[in-house]
Short mmCIF file of C-alpha atoms in Angstrom, two decimals:
data_model
loop_
_atom_site.label_atom_id
_atom_site.label_comp_id
_atom_site.label_asym_id
_atom_site.label_seq_id
_atom_site.Cartn_x
_atom_site.Cartn_y
_atom_site.Cartn_z
CA MET A 25 52.42 -37.70 -63.56
CA ARG A 26 54.97 -37.95 -60.78
CA VAL A 27 56.14 -41.55 -60.40
CA GLY A 28 59.43 -41.23 -58.53
CA TYR A 29 58.23 -41.67 -54.96
CA GLY A 30 57.41 -45.40 -54.98
CA GLY A 31 54.57 -47.06 -53.14
CA GLY A 32 53.69 -49.24 -50.20
CA ILE A 33 54.23 -48.69 -46.50
CA PRO A 34 57.81 -48.07 -45.35
CA PRO A 35 59.04 -51.30 -43.70
CA ASN A 36 60.81 -49.39 -40.96
CA ILE A 37 57.88 -47.23 -39.94
CA GLY A 38 58.56 -45.60 -36.59
CA GLU A 39 62.29 -45.48 -37.23
CA GLY A 40 62.28 -42.91 -40.01
CA ASP A 41 62.48 -43.67 -43.70
CA ARG A 42 66.20 -44.09 -44.36
CA ALA A 43 65.86 -44.75 -48.09
CA ALA A 44 67.73 -42.17 -50.12
CA GLY A 45 65.63 -39.93 -52.32
CA ALA A 46 66.62 -38.40 -55.63
CA ASP A 47 69.08 -36.17 -53.80
CA GLY A 48 71.08 -39.30 -52.85
CA ILE A 49 70.98 -38.39 -49.16
CA ARG A 50 69.85 -41.18 -46.83
CA GLU A 51 69.47 -38.85 -43.86
CA ASN A 52 66.14 -37.12 -43.50
CA LEU A 53 66.12 -33.34 -43.53
CA ASP A 54 65.76 -32.18 -39.94
CA PRO A 55 65.39 -28.77 -38.28
CA SER A 56 68.66 -29.45 -36.48
CA TRP A 57 70.42 -28.97 -39.84
CA LEU A 58 69.51 -25.29 -39.71
CA ARG A 59 72.25 -23.52 -37.83
CA GLY A 60 74.47 -20.46 -38.05
CA ASP A 61 73.57 -16.82 -38.40
CA PRO A 62 71.24 -16.69 -40.18
CA PRO A 63 70.44 -20.38 -39.80
CA TRP A 64 69.18 -20.84 -43.38
CA LEU A 65 72.31 -19.67 -45.20
CA GLU A 66 74.71 -22.60 -44.67
CA LEU A 67 72.29 -25.30 -45.84
CA PHE A 68 71.06 -23.14 -48.73
CA ARG A 69 74.62 -22.71 -50.00
CA VAL A 70 75.25 -26.45 -49.68
CA TRP A 71 72.08 -27.33 -51.60
CA LEU A 72 72.76 -24.71 -54.28
CA GLY A 73 76.28 -26.06 -54.72
CA GLU A 74 74.96 -29.61 -55.01
CA ALA A 75 72.43 -28.46 -57.62
CA VAL A 76 75.35 -27.02 -59.61
CA ASP A 77 77.33 -30.26 -59.22
CA ALA A 78 74.28 -32.28 -60.34
CA ARG A 79 74.12 -30.17 -63.52
CA ILE A 80 70.61 -28.95 -62.75
CA ALA A 81 69.70 -26.50 -65.53
CA GLU A 82 69.98 -22.90 -64.29
CA PRO A 83 70.45 -23.92 -60.63
CA ASN A 84 70.15 -20.29 -59.50
CA ALA A 85 66.77 -19.87 -61.20
CA MET A 86 63.95 -19.03 -58.82
CA VAL A 87 60.24 -18.38 -59.13
CA VAL A 88 59.36 -14.92 -57.78
CA ALA A 89 55.81 -14.25 -56.63
CA THR A 90 54.50 -10.70 -56.20
CA VAL A 91 51.08 -9.15 -55.61
CA ASP A 92 49.73 -6.08 -57.39
CA GLU A 93 47.80 -3.16 -55.91
CA ASN A 94 44.54 -5.09 -56.30
CA GLY A 95 45.81 -8.16 -54.48
CA HIS A 96 46.27 -10.23 -57.64
CA PRO A 97 49.31 -12.55 -57.54
CA SER A 98 51.80 -13.06 -60.34
CA THR A 99 54.83 -15.31 -60.76
CA ARG A 100 57.83 -15.41 -63.08
CA THR A 101 61.26 -17.05 -63.13
CA VAL A 102 64.36 -14.91 -62.61
CA LEU A 103 67.98 -15.61 -61.73
CA CYS A 104 69.26 -15.20 -58.20
CA LYS A 105 72.41 -13.07 -58.32
CA GLY A 106 73.30 -13.00 -54.66
CA ALA A 107 72.60 -14.82 -51.40
CA ASP A 108 74.19 -13.75 -48.14
CA GLU A 109 73.31 -12.81 -44.57
CA SER A 110 71.16 -9.91 -45.79
CA GLY A 111 69.00 -11.96 -48.14
CA ILE A 112 68.36 -12.94 -51.74
CA VAL A 113 69.21 -10.54 -54.61
CA PHE A 114 67.86 -10.34 -58.15
CA PHE A 115 67.90 -7.68 -60.89
CA THR A 116 65.14 -6.42 -63.15
CA GLY A 117 63.47 -3.31 -64.55
CA TYR A 118 61.85 -1.05 -61.99
CA ASP A 119 59.01 -0.37 -64.43
CA SER A 120 58.41 -4.07 -65.12
CA ASP A 121 55.31 -5.81 -63.80
CA LYS A 122 57.21 -7.11 -60.78
CA GLY A 123 58.81 -3.72 -60.20
CA ARG A 124 55.42 -2.03 -60.16
CA HIS A 125 54.02 -4.74 -57.90
CA LEU A 126 56.89 -4.29 -55.45
CA ALA A 127 56.37 -0.53 -55.44
CA ALA A 128 52.74 -1.10 -54.41
CA ASN A 129 53.35 -4.06 -52.09
CA PRO A 130 57.03 -4.50 -51.17
CA HIS A 131 56.85 -8.16 -50.19
CA ALA A 132 57.54 -11.29 -52.20
CA ALA A 133 57.99 -15.05 -52.07
CA VAL A 134 60.61 -16.97 -54.02
CA THR A 135 61.09 -20.69 -54.66
CA PHE A 136 64.18 -22.53 -55.85
CA PRO A 137 62.70 -25.68 -57.50
CA TRP A 138 65.48 -28.24 -57.85
CA ILE A 139 63.06 -30.86 -59.18
CA GLY A 140 65.79 -33.27 -60.35
CA LEU A 141 67.01 -33.55 -56.76
CA GLU A 142 63.55 -33.53 -55.19
CA ARG A 143 64.48 -30.42 -53.25
CA GLN A 144 62.97 -26.99 -52.88
CA VAL A 145 63.75 -23.91 -50.80
CA HIS A 146 61.13 -21.22 -50.22
CA PHE A 147 61.71 -17.67 -48.95
CA ARG A 148 59.19 -15.01 -47.89
CA GLY A 149 59.91 -11.47 -46.77
CA ALA A 150 60.08 -7.76 -47.43
CA VAL A 151 61.78 -6.52 -50.59
CA THR A 152 63.78 -3.30 -51.01
CA PRO A 153 65.84 -1.88 -53.90
CA VAL A 154 69.58 -2.36 -53.51
CA PRO A 155 71.83 0.73 -53.53
CA VAL A 156 72.67 2.02 -57.01
CA GLU A 157 76.34 1.24 -56.37
CA GLU A 158 75.46 -2.45 -55.96
CA SER A 159 73.39 -2.42 -59.15
CA LEU A 160 76.25 -0.76 -61.04
CA ALA A 161 78.78 -3.29 -59.73
CA TYR A 162 76.67 -6.09 -61.16
CA TRP A 163 75.81 -4.19 -64.36
CA VAL A 164 79.40 -3.78 -65.44
CA ARG A 165 79.93 -7.54 -65.20
CA ARG A 166 77.05 -8.36 -67.53
CA PRO A 167 77.73 -9.33 -71.15
CA ARG A 168 77.49 -6.35 -73.50
CA GLY A 169 74.59 -7.91 -75.38
CA SER A 170 72.59 -8.25 -72.17
CA GLN A 171 73.35 -4.65 -71.27
CA LEU A 172 72.17 -3.41 -74.66
CA SER A 173 68.97 -5.44 -74.45
CA ALA A 174 68.15 -4.09 -71.00
CA LEU A 175 68.82 -0.54 -72.16
CA ALA A 176 66.61 -0.95 -75.22
CA SER A 177 63.70 -2.78 -73.60
CA GLU A 178 60.81 -1.05 -71.86
CA GLN A 179 60.21 -4.17 -69.83
CA SER A 180 56.63 -5.52 -69.72
CA GLN A 181 55.37 -2.87 -72.17
CA PRO A 182 53.62 -4.02 -75.40
CA ILE A 183 55.37 -3.94 -78.78
CA ASP A 184 53.87 -4.79 -82.17
CA SER A 185 56.32 -7.40 -83.45
CA ARG A 186 59.61 -9.20 -83.01
CA ILE A 187 60.99 -7.16 -85.92
CA ASP A 188 60.13 -3.94 -84.05
CA LEU A 189 61.89 -5.25 -80.96
CA GLU A 190 65.04 -6.20 -82.88
CA THR A 191 65.04 -2.86 -84.73
CA LYS A 192 64.78 -1.00 -81.43
CA ALA A 193 67.65 -3.01 -79.93
CA ALA A 194 69.81 -2.49 -83.03
CA ALA A 195 69.24 1.27 -82.89
CA VAL A 196 70.40 1.39 -79.25
CA ALA A 197 73.48 -0.68 -80.13
CA ASP A 198 74.31 1.65 -83.04
CA GLU A 199 74.11 4.69 -80.77
CA LEU A 200 76.84 3.11 -78.63
CA GLY A 201 79.13 2.08 -81.47
CA GLY A 202 77.63 -1.33 -82.22
CA PRO A 203 77.53 -4.67 -80.41
CA ASP A 204 81.32 -5.09 -80.47
CA SER A 205 82.28 -1.55 -79.46
CA ASP A 206 84.31 -0.75 -76.35
CA THR A 207 81.98 2.14 -75.54
CA ALA A 208 80.51 1.56 -72.10
CA VAL A 209 76.78 0.88 -71.90
CA PRO A 210 75.29 3.13 -69.20
CA LEU A 211 73.22 1.69 -66.37
CA PRO A 212 69.57 2.49 -67.18
CA PRO A 213 67.96 4.56 -64.43
CA ARG A 214 64.91 2.27 -64.55
CA TRP A 215 66.94 -0.93 -63.99
CA GLY A 216 68.53 -2.36 -60.86
CA GLY A 217 68.48 -4.85 -58.04
CA TYR A 218 66.13 -5.90 -55.28
CA ARG A 219 66.89 -7.70 -52.05
CA LEU A 220 64.43 -9.98 -50.31
CA ALA A 221 65.13 -10.06 -46.57
CA PRO A 222 63.56 -13.35 -45.48
CA THR A 223 61.42 -13.76 -42.41
CA VAL A 224 60.25 -17.26 -43.36
CA VAL A 225 62.45 -19.91 -45.00
CA GLU A 226 61.39 -23.47 -45.72
CA PHE A 227 63.50 -26.40 -46.92
CA TRP A 228 61.72 -29.31 -48.64
CA GLN A 229 63.15 -32.76 -49.34
CA GLY A 230 61.19 -35.35 -51.35
CA ARG A 231 60.69 -38.79 -49.86
CA ALA A 232 58.88 -42.05 -50.71
CA ASN A 233 55.11 -42.28 -50.50
CA ARG A 234 54.93 -38.48 -50.51
CA LEU A 235 55.96 -38.52 -46.85
CA HIS A 236 58.24 -35.59 -47.57
CA ASN A 237 60.48 -33.71 -45.15
CA ARG A 238 59.81 -30.04 -44.46
CA ALA A 239 61.77 -27.79 -42.12
CA ARG A 240 60.68 -24.20 -41.63
CA LEU A 241 62.46 -21.23 -40.07
CA THR A 242 60.48 -18.22 -38.87
CA LEU A 243 62.06 -14.96 -37.71
CA GLY A 244 60.37 -13.44 -34.67
CA THR A 245 61.18 -11.05 -31.87
CA ASP A 246 63.26 -13.76 -30.18
CA GLY A 247 65.21 -14.61 -33.32
CA TRP A 248 64.87 -17.56 -35.67
CA GLN A 249 62.71 -20.52 -34.66
CA ALA A 250 62.94 -23.87 -36.48
CA GLU A 251 60.22 -26.51 -36.70
CA ARG A 252 59.30 -29.61 -38.70
CA LEU A 253 56.14 -29.43 -40.79
CA GLN A 254 53.94 -32.28 -41.90
CA PRO A 255 53.90 -32.79 -45.67
#
């Protein structure tokens, strides 16, 4: 049960609730905070940095929602590995459930749930694979153990036991000289990055009495439009 929002009627109703929430910010989130090109990026970077400073576990973790060819939704948590003017980047197996969903319906929604700060950021938009050069640039920075696991795993496919999985991973490692070898682990052709290019971005800030702040950006033919939403 969520108990952190307090109760009663704000004493300064009509003036805006100035009481700081869990994020420690007295000012209420406002659409005027959304500025720049694109107008979501500056505040997103600030909030992500503050989640890091607050020692939020896995601050770059995000929930990714996709829809399969039958219109059935699915969610899972992955790590954001890039955020810039072009969008939000993550990496996975192209043959995974989410990879197959994106092949059938190349749109997704993602949420960064910084619960400890009572903040969330939501993105919606089209998703495309990143160029192989971008996937390779990230791949070579990954720890060797993570590379070997990705190479060994047929992501989202069934396997009989944990022992079978470990045996399969050990065999792949042995083929490349072992887990401590200097032999490069090749980028699997079925693995790489995706970029979500947002057309809708919403910032959410928790406040007392569940009278939360929501500011939404929508990209249209005339550019980005910002508005406040009721909670």
